[in-house]
Short mmCIF file of C-alpha atoms in Angstrom, two decimals:
data_model
loop_
_atom_site.label_atom_id
_atom_site.label_comp_id
_atom_site.label_asym_id
_atom_site.label_seq_id
_atom_site.Cartn_x
_atom_site.Cartn_y
_atom_site.Cartn_z
CA MET X 27 31.38 -62.04 86.18
CA LYS X 28 28.23 -60.00 85.57
CA ILE X 29 28.02 -57.26 82.97
CA LYS X 30 24.99 -55.01 82.69
CA VAL X 31 23.82 -54.88 79.10
CA THR X 32 21.73 -51.80 79.85
CA GLY X 33 24.94 -49.93 80.70
CA VAL X 34 26.49 -51.02 77.44
CA LEU X 35 23.29 -50.06 75.62
CA SER X 36 23.40 -46.57 77.11
CA HIS X 37 26.98 -46.15 75.88
CA ILE X 38 26.01 -47.51 72.45
CA LEU X 39 23.08 -45.10 72.17
CA TRP X 40 25.24 -42.10 73.07
CA ALA X 41 27.96 -43.26 70.68
CA LEU X 42 25.33 -43.70 67.96
CA PHE X 43 24.12 -40.18 68.68
CA GLN X 44 27.71 -38.95 68.41
CA ARG X 45 28.51 -40.67 65.13
CA GLY X 46 25.04 -40.69 63.64
CA GLY X 47 24.19 -37.15 64.72
CA GLY X 48 27.43 -35.77 63.36
CA LEU X 49 27.08 -37.60 60.08
CA ILE X 50 23.43 -36.62 59.68
CA ILE X 51 24.36 -32.98 60.14
CA ALA X 52 27.21 -33.44 57.66
CA PHE X 53 24.77 -35.13 55.28
CA VAL X 54 22.30 -32.23 55.46
CA ALA X 55 25.18 -29.82 54.91
CA ASN X 56 26.37 -31.83 51.91
CA MET X 57 22.84 -31.78 50.53
CA VAL X 58 22.86 -27.97 50.63
CA LEU X 59 26.48 -27.64 49.47
CA SER X 60 25.90 -30.00 46.54
CA ARG X 61 23.45 -27.43 45.15
CA LEU X 62 25.88 -24.55 45.69
CA LEU X 63 29.13 -26.19 44.56
CA THR X 64 30.26 -28.32 41.62
CA PRO X 65 31.48 -31.95 41.49
CA GLU X 66 34.92 -30.59 40.57
CA GLU X 67 35.10 -28.64 43.84
CA PHE X 68 34.06 -31.69 45.86
CA GLY X 69 36.66 -33.72 43.98
CA GLY X 70 39.35 -31.15 44.74
CA ILE X 71 38.78 -31.29 48.50
CA GLY X 72 38.65 -35.08 48.18
CA LEU X 73 42.21 -35.08 46.83
CA VAL X 74 43.34 -32.89 49.72
CA LEU X 75 41.75 -35.19 52.30
CA ILE X 76 43.55 -38.21 50.83
CA VAL X 77 46.82 -36.81 52.17
CA VAL X 78 45.45 -35.24 55.36
CA SER X 79 43.54 -38.34 56.48
CA MET X 80 46.63 -40.51 56.21
CA ALA X 81 48.66 -37.94 58.16
CA ASP X 82 45.97 -37.81 60.87
CA LEU X 83 46.27 -41.53 61.37
CA LEU X 84 50.04 -41.33 61.67
CA VAL X 85 49.72 -38.63 64.34
CA ASP X 86 47.74 -41.04 66.49
CA SER X 87 50.08 -43.97 65.81
CA GLY X 88 47.66 -46.20 67.70
CA LEU X 89 48.66 -44.64 71.01
CA GLY X 90 45.10 -43.51 71.67
CA ALA X 91 43.86 -47.10 71.50
CA ALA X 92 46.77 -48.15 73.69
CA LEU X 93 45.66 -45.66 76.38
CA ILE X 94 42.19 -47.21 76.33
CA GLN X 95 43.48 -50.78 76.46
CA LYS X 96 46.02 -50.25 79.27
CA THR X 97 44.63 -51.05 82.72
CA ASN X 98 46.65 -48.73 84.97
CA LEU X 99 47.51 -45.33 83.51
CA ASP X 100 49.75 -42.75 85.12
CA LYS X 101 50.99 -39.25 84.27
CA ASN X 102 54.01 -40.63 82.45
CA ASP X 103 51.75 -42.48 80.01
CA ILE X 104 49.67 -39.39 79.26
CA SER X 105 52.62 -37.02 78.84
CA THR X 106 54.49 -39.54 76.68
CA VAL X 107 51.54 -39.96 74.31
CA PHE X 108 50.89 -36.21 74.08
CA THR X 109 54.55 -35.41 73.41
CA THR X 110 54.85 -38.15 70.79
CA ASN X 111 51.67 -37.03 69.02
CA PHE X 112 52.78 -33.40 69.01
CA ILE X 113 56.24 -34.14 67.57
CA ILE X 114 54.80 -36.38 64.86
CA SER X 115 52.15 -33.80 63.90
CA VAL X 116 54.73 -31.02 63.50
CA ALA X 117 57.02 -33.26 61.43
CA LEU X 118 54.15 -34.34 59.18
CA TYR X 119 52.96 -30.77 58.60
CA ILE X 120 56.45 -29.70 57.54
CA ILE X 121 56.70 -32.67 55.15
CA ILE X 122 53.29 -31.96 53.61
CA PHE X 123 54.05 -28.24 53.32
CA PHE X 124 57.12 -28.88 51.16
CA LEU X 125 55.65 -31.79 49.20
CA SER X 126 52.35 -30.06 48.36
CA PRO X 127 53.61 -28.71 44.97
CA PHE X 128 54.38 -32.30 43.98
CA PHE X 129 50.76 -33.33 44.67
CA GLU X 130 49.51 -30.36 42.64
CA ARG X 131 51.62 -31.38 39.63
CA TYR X 132 50.70 -35.06 40.01
CA PHE X 133 46.93 -34.51 40.04
CA SER X 134 47.05 -31.45 37.73
CA VAL X 135 44.63 -29.45 39.89
CA GLU X 136 45.21 -25.70 40.10
CA HIS X 137 45.91 -24.30 43.59
CA LEU X 138 45.85 -27.79 45.14
CA SER X 139 49.14 -26.99 46.89
CA LEU X 140 47.62 -24.00 48.70
CA TYR X 141 44.49 -25.92 49.72
CA LEU X 142 46.61 -28.75 51.06
CA ARG X 143 48.84 -26.47 53.12
CA VAL X 144 45.84 -24.76 54.72
CA VAL X 145 43.82 -27.89 55.49
CA SER X 146 46.92 -29.60 56.90
CA VAL X 147 46.85 -27.16 59.82
CA SER X 148 44.20 -29.53 61.19
CA ILE X 149 46.97 -32.09 61.73
CA LEU X 150 48.57 -29.78 64.29
CA ILE X 151 45.22 -29.20 66.00
CA ARG X 152 44.50 -32.93 66.18
CA ALA X 153 47.58 -33.49 68.34
CA PHE X 154 45.81 -31.60 71.16
CA THR X 155 42.60 -33.69 71.07
CA LEU X 156 43.77 -37.29 70.70
CA VAL X 157 44.71 -37.83 74.35
CA GLU X 158 41.55 -36.15 75.62
CA GLY X 159 39.32 -38.17 73.30
CA SER X 160 40.96 -41.45 74.29
CA LEU X 161 40.63 -40.74 78.01
CA LEU X 162 36.97 -39.77 77.67
CA ALA X 163 36.32 -43.06 75.86
CA LYS X 164 38.21 -44.98 78.53
CA GLN X 165 36.02 -43.35 81.18
CA PHE X 166 32.88 -44.19 79.12
CA ARG X 167 31.99 -40.48 78.91
CA PHE X 168 30.20 -40.97 75.61
CA LYS X 169 27.54 -38.39 76.42
CA ALA X 170 30.15 -35.63 76.57
CA MET X 171 31.83 -36.92 73.41
CA SER X 172 28.46 -36.99 71.63
CA ILE X 173 27.68 -33.39 72.51
CA ILE X 174 31.13 -32.29 71.33
CA SER X 175 30.84 -34.17 68.04
CA VAL X 176 27.35 -32.93 67.17
CA SER X 177 28.13 -29.34 68.16
CA THR X 178 31.33 -29.39 66.12
CA SER X 179 29.56 -30.75 63.04
CA ALA X 180 26.79 -28.16 63.33
CA ILE X 181 29.11 -25.17 63.69
CA SER X 182 31.50 -26.24 60.91
CA SER X 183 28.59 -27.03 58.56
CA ILE X 184 27.10 -23.58 59.11
CA VAL X 185 30.45 -21.99 58.30
CA GLY X 186 30.76 -24.03 55.10
CA ILE X 187 27.23 -23.29 53.90
CA VAL X 188 27.48 -19.55 54.57
CA MET X 189 30.79 -19.31 52.72
CA ALA X 190 29.46 -21.36 49.78
CA ALA X 191 26.38 -19.12 49.56
CA CYS X 192 28.72 -16.11 49.47
CA GLY X 193 30.56 -17.56 46.49
CA PHE X 194 33.80 -18.80 48.09
CA GLY X 195 33.69 -22.10 46.18
CA ILE X 196 36.13 -24.76 47.33
CA TRP X 197 37.32 -22.50 50.17
CA SER X 198 33.99 -23.12 51.89
CA LEU X 199 34.92 -26.82 52.09
CA VAL X 200 38.44 -25.98 53.25
CA MET X 201 37.23 -23.74 56.07
CA ARG X 202 34.51 -26.20 57.01
CA ASN X 203 37.18 -28.83 57.64
CA LEU X 204 39.44 -26.46 59.61
CA THR X 205 36.57 -25.13 61.70
CA GLN X 206 35.54 -28.65 62.65
CA HIS X 207 38.97 -29.45 64.11
CA PHE X 208 39.41 -26.05 65.78
CA VAL X 209 36.01 -26.08 67.53
CA SER X 210 36.54 -29.72 68.53
CA ALA X 211 39.83 -28.82 70.22
CA ILE X 212 38.19 -25.99 72.19
CA LEU X 213 35.28 -28.16 73.38
CA PHE X 214 37.53 -31.08 74.35
CA ARG X 215 39.62 -28.68 76.41
CA MET X 216 36.53 -27.38 78.19
CA VAL X 217 35.19 -30.86 78.99
CA SER X 218 38.29 -32.92 79.65
CA ARG X 219 40.79 -30.51 81.22
CA VAL X 220 43.58 -33.08 80.93
CA PRO X 221 46.78 -31.23 81.94
CA TYR X 222 49.10 -30.93 78.95
CA CYS X 223 52.63 -31.74 79.96
CA PHE X 224 55.62 -32.34 77.71
CA GLY X 225 57.57 -35.35 78.83
CA PHE X 226 58.79 -38.68 77.60
CA ASN X 227 59.11 -41.94 79.49
CA LYS X 228 60.92 -44.72 77.67
CA GLU X 229 59.14 -47.56 79.49
CA SER X 230 55.70 -46.05 78.92
CA PHE X 231 56.47 -45.57 75.25
CA LYS X 232 57.57 -49.19 74.85
CA GLN X 233 54.42 -50.55 76.47
CA LEU X 234 51.99 -48.27 74.65
CA PHE X 235 53.74 -48.28 71.30
CA GLY X 236 54.04 -52.06 71.36
CA PHE X 237 50.25 -52.34 71.38
CA GLY X 238 49.38 -49.20 69.45
CA TRP X 239 51.80 -49.49 66.55
CA PHE X 240 50.27 -52.61 65.06
CA SER X 241 46.77 -51.22 65.67
CA ALA X 242 47.71 -48.00 63.84
CA LEU X 243 49.32 -49.89 60.97
CA THR X 244 46.14 -51.91 60.56
CA SER X 245 44.03 -48.76 60.24
CA PHE X 246 46.69 -47.17 58.04
CA MET X 247 46.52 -50.07 55.60
CA ASP X 248 42.75 -49.66 55.35
CA LEU X 249 43.27 -46.00 54.54
CA ILE X 250 45.94 -46.78 51.95
CA TYR X 251 43.54 -49.11 50.20
CA THR X 252 40.60 -46.69 50.04
CA ASN X 253 42.87 -43.77 49.14
CA THR X 254 44.49 -45.80 46.37
CA LEU X 255 41.08 -45.99 44.72
CA SER X 256 40.51 -42.23 45.12
CA SER X 257 43.99 -41.49 43.78
CA ILE X 258 43.48 -43.64 40.70
CA ILE X 259 40.11 -42.01 39.98
CA GLY X 260 41.52 -38.50 40.45
CA LYS X 261 44.60 -39.19 38.34
CA HIS X 262 43.40 -41.42 35.49
CA TYR X 263 39.80 -40.29 35.12
CA SER X 264 38.66 -36.83 36.25
CA VAL X 265 38.16 -34.71 39.33
CA SER X 266 34.42 -34.76 38.55
CA ASP X 267 34.37 -38.56 38.72
CA LEU X 268 36.13 -38.37 42.07
CA GLY X 269 33.50 -35.86 43.21
CA TYR X 270 30.70 -38.27 42.27
CA TYR X 271 32.42 -41.11 44.08
CA ASN X 272 33.16 -39.05 47.21
CA GLN X 273 29.58 -37.83 47.43
CA ALA X 274 28.26 -41.40 47.18
CA ASN X 275 30.79 -42.53 49.77
CA SER X 276 29.83 -39.72 52.16
CA LEU X 277 26.16 -40.68 52.00
CA GLN X 278 26.89 -44.39 52.42
CA GLN X 279 29.02 -43.67 55.47
CA ILE X 280 26.05 -42.36 57.46
CA PRO X 281 24.81 -45.88 58.30
CA THR X 282 28.00 -47.85 57.72
CA TYR X 283 30.56 -45.55 59.30
CA SER X 284 28.31 -44.77 62.27
CA LEU X 285 27.76 -48.42 63.20
CA SER X 286 31.36 -49.42 62.60
CA ARG X 287 32.78 -46.57 64.66
CA VAL X 288 30.31 -47.24 67.46
CA VAL X 289 31.50 -50.86 67.52
CA ASN X 290 35.10 -49.69 67.91
CA GLN X 291 34.36 -46.88 70.33
CA VAL X 292 32.07 -48.73 72.74
CA LEU X 293 32.79 -52.43 72.43
CA PHE X 294 36.57 -52.11 72.53
CA PRO X 295 36.74 -50.56 76.05
CA HIS X 296 34.15 -53.06 77.31
CA MET X 297 35.79 -56.08 75.68
CA SER X 298 39.19 -54.99 76.98
CA ARG X 299 37.81 -55.40 80.50
CA ILE X 300 36.53 -58.96 80.02
CA HIS X 301 38.95 -60.34 77.39
CA GLU X 302 40.36 -62.95 79.78
CA SER X 303 37.02 -64.78 79.86
CA LYS X 304 36.44 -66.35 76.44
CA GLU X 305 32.90 -67.36 77.38
CA VAL X 306 31.86 -63.79 78.21
CA LEU X 307 33.74 -62.44 75.20
CA ARG X 308 31.95 -64.95 72.96
CA SER X 309 28.60 -63.87 74.39
CA TYR X 310 29.50 -60.23 73.73
CA ALA X 311 30.55 -61.04 70.18
CA ARG X 312 27.38 -62.97 69.41
CA ARG X 313 25.13 -60.21 70.74
CA SER X 314 27.10 -57.68 68.71
CA PHE X 315 26.73 -59.68 65.50
CA ILE X 316 22.99 -60.24 65.96
CA VAL X 317 22.11 -56.67 66.98
CA SER X 318 24.32 -54.96 64.39
CA SER X 319 22.93 -57.08 61.54
CA PHE X 320 19.38 -56.43 62.78
CA VAL X 321 20.00 -52.68 62.36
CA SER X 322 22.44 -52.41 59.45
CA PHE X 323 21.18 -55.04 57.00
CA PRO X 324 17.69 -53.61 56.40
CA LEU X 325 18.94 -50.03 56.26
CA LEU X 326 21.73 -50.68 53.75
CA MET X 327 19.62 -52.99 51.59
CA PHE X 328 16.85 -50.37 51.40
CA LEU X 329 19.36 -47.66 50.44
CA LEU X 330 20.87 -49.94 47.79
CA CYS X 331 17.49 -50.73 46.23
CA PHE X 332 16.19 -47.15 46.17
CA ALA X 333 19.50 -45.42 45.49
CA LYS X 334 18.37 -43.44 42.43
CA PRO X 335 15.40 -41.60 43.95
CA ILE X 336 17.42 -40.99 47.12
CA ILE X 337 20.38 -39.42 45.27
CA ILE X 338 18.20 -37.29 42.97
CA LEU X 339 15.93 -36.13 45.79
CA LEU X 340 18.79 -35.22 48.09
CA TYR X 341 21.43 -33.86 45.74
CA SER X 342 19.53 -33.04 42.48
CA SER X 343 19.76 -34.77 39.11
CA LYS X 344 23.27 -33.46 38.37
CA TRP X 345 24.58 -36.01 40.88
CA GLU X 346 22.88 -39.01 39.20
CA PRO X 347 26.26 -40.54 38.18
CA SER X 348 26.81 -41.13 41.93
CA VAL X 349 23.97 -43.69 42.04
CA VAL X 350 25.95 -46.70 40.84
CA PHE X 351 28.82 -45.92 43.23
CA PHE X 352 26.37 -45.58 46.10
CA GLN X 353 24.78 -48.95 45.37
CA ILE X 354 28.11 -50.76 45.21
CA LEU X 355 29.33 -49.15 48.44
CA CYS X 356 26.11 -50.08 50.26
CA ALA X 357 26.62 -53.71 49.21
CA GLY X 358 30.09 -53.68 50.72
CA GLY X 359 28.80 -51.95 53.83
CA LEU X 360 26.68 -54.99 54.75
CA LEU X 361 29.78 -56.75 56.09
CA ASN X 362 31.67 -53.69 57.27
CA THR X 363 30.27 -53.72 60.81
CA LEU X 364 30.96 -57.44 61.16
CA VAL X 365 34.57 -56.83 60.14
CA HIS X 366 34.95 -54.21 62.88
CA ILE X 367 33.44 -56.50 65.52
CA CYS X 368 36.03 -59.15 64.66
CA ARG X 369 38.78 -56.55 64.86
CA CYS X 370 37.55 -55.38 68.25
CA ILE X 371 37.71 -58.93 69.57
CA LEU X 372 41.30 -59.42 68.44
CA LYS X 373 42.37 -55.98 69.71
CA SER X 374 40.76 -56.52 73.10
CA MET X 375 42.69 -59.79 73.44
CA GLY X 376 45.94 -57.95 72.63
CA ASN X 377 46.38 -59.70 69.26
CA THR X 378 47.24 -56.53 67.36
CA LYS X 379 50.20 -58.11 65.57
CA LEU X 380 47.98 -60.92 64.29
CA LEU X 381 45.41 -58.35 63.18
CA PHE X 382 48.14 -56.42 61.37
CA ASN X 383 49.29 -59.55 59.52
CA ILE X 384 45.72 -60.29 58.42
CA GLN X 385 45.16 -56.75 57.16
CA LEU X 386 48.51 -56.79 55.34
CA ILE X 387 47.36 -59.84 53.39
CA VAL X 388 44.01 -58.19 52.67
CA LEU X 389 45.76 -54.97 51.56
CA VAL X 390 48.02 -56.79 49.09
CA ILE X 391 45.03 -58.65 47.63
CA GLY X 392 42.93 -55.48 47.51
CA VAL X 393 45.54 -53.29 45.80
CA GLY X 394 46.24 -56.08 43.31
CA MET X 395 42.55 -56.25 42.42
CA LEU X 396 42.38 -52.45 42.09
CA LEU X 397 45.34 -52.29 39.72
CA PHE X 398 43.79 -55.04 37.62
CA ALA X 399 40.31 -53.44 37.65
CA GLN X 400 41.58 -50.03 36.49
CA LYS X 401 42.06 -51.59 33.05
CA PHE X 402 38.28 -51.71 32.75
CA ASP X 403 36.28 -48.84 34.31
CA ILE X 404 35.54 -47.03 37.57
CA ARG X 405 32.59 -49.24 38.43
CA MET X 406 34.72 -52.34 38.26
CA MET X 407 37.26 -50.70 40.56
CA VAL X 408 34.61 -49.84 43.15
CA CYS X 409 33.28 -53.42 42.93
CA THR X 410 36.66 -54.65 44.13
CA LEU X 411 35.93 -52.87 47.44
CA VAL X 412 33.01 -55.24 48.00
CA LEU X 413 35.05 -58.31 47.09
CA ASN X 414 37.88 -57.18 49.36
CA THR X 415 35.47 -56.65 52.27
CA ILE X 416 34.16 -60.21 51.80
CA ILE X 417 37.70 -61.62 51.85
CA ASN X 418 38.56 -59.52 54.89
CA TRP X 419 35.54 -60.73 56.86
CA LEU X 420 36.06 -64.40 55.96
CA ILE X 421 39.67 -64.37 57.19
CA LEU X 422 38.85 -62.44 60.36
CA ALA X 423 35.78 -64.57 61.11
CA ILE X 424 37.75 -67.80 60.83
CA VAL X 425 40.57 -66.49 63.06
CA VAL X 426 38.15 -65.11 65.67
CA GLY X 427 36.19 -68.35 65.60
CA LYS X 428 39.28 -70.30 66.58
CA ARG X 429 40.23 -67.79 69.30
CA ILE X 430 36.90 -67.65 71.17
CA GLY X 431 34.98 -70.70 69.92
CA TYR X 432 32.58 -68.76 67.69
CA SER X 433 32.86 -70.43 64.28
CA LEU X 434 32.31 -68.89 60.85
CA PHE X 435 29.20 -71.05 60.44
CA SER X 436 27.77 -69.80 63.75
CA GLN X 437 28.46 -66.17 62.78
CA MET X 438 26.73 -66.60 59.42
CA LYS X 439 23.79 -68.34 61.08
CA ASP X 440 23.35 -65.48 63.55
CA VAL X 441 23.15 -62.79 60.84
CA LEU X 442 21.32 -64.79 58.15
CA THR X 443 17.87 -64.27 59.67
CA SER X 444 18.03 -60.48 59.41
CA PHE X 445 19.34 -60.73 55.84
CA ILE X 446 16.52 -63.03 54.67
CA ILE X 447 13.79 -60.98 56.36
CA SER X 448 15.27 -57.77 54.90
CA LEU X 449 15.24 -59.33 51.44
CA CYS X 450 11.62 -60.47 51.77
CA ALA X 451 10.44 -57.09 53.04
CA LEU X 452 12.43 -55.28 50.36
CA THR X 453 11.07 -57.45 47.52
CA THR X 454 7.48 -56.81 48.63
CA SER X 455 7.90 -53.05 49.05
CA ARG X 456 9.66 -52.82 45.69
CA ALA X 457 6.86 -54.72 43.97
CA ILE X 458 4.22 -52.41 45.44
CA VAL X 459 6.08 -49.30 44.28
CA ILE X 460 6.48 -50.66 40.74
CA LEU X 461 2.71 -51.09 40.43
CA PHE X 462 2.17 -47.35 40.83
CA ASP X 463 3.74 -44.43 39.02
CA MET X 464 4.88 -42.15 41.83
CA ASN X 465 7.39 -39.34 42.18
CA ASN X 466 10.58 -39.76 44.17
CA ILE X 467 9.15 -38.49 47.46
CA LEU X 468 6.08 -40.77 47.37
CA THR X 469 8.20 -43.71 46.24
CA LEU X 470 10.46 -43.41 49.26
CA LEU X 471 7.61 -42.73 51.71
CA VAL X 472 5.47 -45.65 50.57
CA ALA X 473 8.37 -48.07 50.15
CA GLY X 474 9.89 -47.03 53.47
CA CYS X 475 6.66 -47.47 55.45
CA VAL X 476 5.88 -50.85 53.89
CA PHE X 477 9.44 -52.03 54.37
CA VAL X 478 9.67 -51.06 58.05
CA ILE X 479 6.26 -52.55 58.89
CA LEU X 480 7.07 -55.84 57.15
CA TYR X 481 10.60 -56.09 58.55
CA ILE X 482 9.66 -55.47 62.18
CA GLY X 483 6.42 -57.43 61.79
CA ILE X 484 8.08 -60.59 60.46
CA HIS X 485 10.75 -60.47 63.17
CA ALA X 486 8.05 -60.05 65.86
CA LEU X 487 5.79 -62.73 64.34
CA PHE X 488 8.51 -65.38 64.39
CA LYS X 489 10.04 -64.08 67.63
CA THR X 490 13.53 -64.16 66.20
CA LYS X 491 16.60 -64.01 68.43
CA ALA X 492 17.46 -60.60 67.00
CA PHE X 493 14.05 -59.16 67.83
CA ILE X 494 13.94 -60.63 71.34
CA MET X 495 17.50 -59.53 72.08
CA CYS X 496 16.91 -55.96 70.90
CA TYR X 497 13.59 -55.78 72.74
CA ASN X 498 15.16 -56.98 75.98
CA MET X 499 18.09 -54.58 75.64
CA CYS X 500 15.76 -51.64 75.13
CA PHE X 501 12.95 -52.39 77.57
CA GLN X 502 14.31 -54.79 80.18
CA HIS X 503 17.32 -54.90 82.52
CA THR X 504 19.38 -57.79 81.19
CA SER X 505 22.92 -58.88 81.81
CA ILE X 506 25.55 -61.26 80.58
CA ARG X 507 26.65 -63.67 83.24
CA HIS X 508 29.73 -65.77 83.56
#
């Protein structure tokens, strides 16, 4: 079997543009909105999205991933998934509509019920885009998906900023969210043109749901864990504290979320094609570990070290309480991409039930640590996210190692080089900055330039596997052979 790495690289680059471009636009919009709105307003929309994000995941029910993983699709499969998604979305909207007053009383936030009912309309819209998005990914049409994502983010961000400038407050965030889903649905319809057809085939549902259900439950447990933290902050501390945490999390997601989603979006369809060959799958996994650590480790470590000037420069000094949250989240993000690579491997091999069992264990441990940490302070609670990510990766790495012959020791060895070089480059750049009294802009410019030069230079000097692999992927036509 021969697999062109340049083809995979092209898909990765477009997927990076999709995720990274959308998040960068969202980041710029947040930078502007943070100067127009208050932490309380960001915290309020954060509470709304706790409920809506969990409902969104239930609408999918893992059937989108099942469409990608299944080899031979027919019209029955597509109509069954669309009909199932539509029915679930309507049921969830009705439930949220009537339960919204309960959430308002629980969090003690005025008008939260109204905000929740309006934003939840996006759940209905999502039912019309899930099938189209999954089929585009299955066809490796990442360029089209990238254009849709970036366009959607740009339009919705403009709407939010204009409304915030006009004094609409939290409604600017509400309409920004709704606009994003509405425009996305229109663009997907224009590009995909998948014929919508209501219908239900029992055999198709059994096959797709059997794979997708455990995949959806795995993602749902992740969401429960992160939303448990947000719920505790919003309930037992203050909406302002939740606003600080959400803003830090949004900024941290630009590198972490982009890379992790790219891993899922690109590697999963490719790995699903070659999952029967453990040797090729192992080669894919190793390349993914090395390349992802080469990119993510230096970026996240730099953000962690220079968090304070970054937060103040981007969001103003009123958001300084977000600094500590941002640093902790960046530390946890170092392993986040590796976790998603391991998940992709297990999913591509059809081991979704095993993956579910692993994540159930991790969820129980994580929630237990959160409940214990809430006795102390918010920082301790956020620190449990890092510890839980470490536990998650260790379990997944050991299981994956046994499945494809890629041991935990080998995985650590492959990513250790980029970590050590990042640390050396970061220590030097930090020392240089400390010697001079500079403002935030000069600090980041000088430190960033020194860091990048040292990091790339050391990799090139020692001709590390990561550097050679990335160089070959970018400038030469390479392939993985079996």
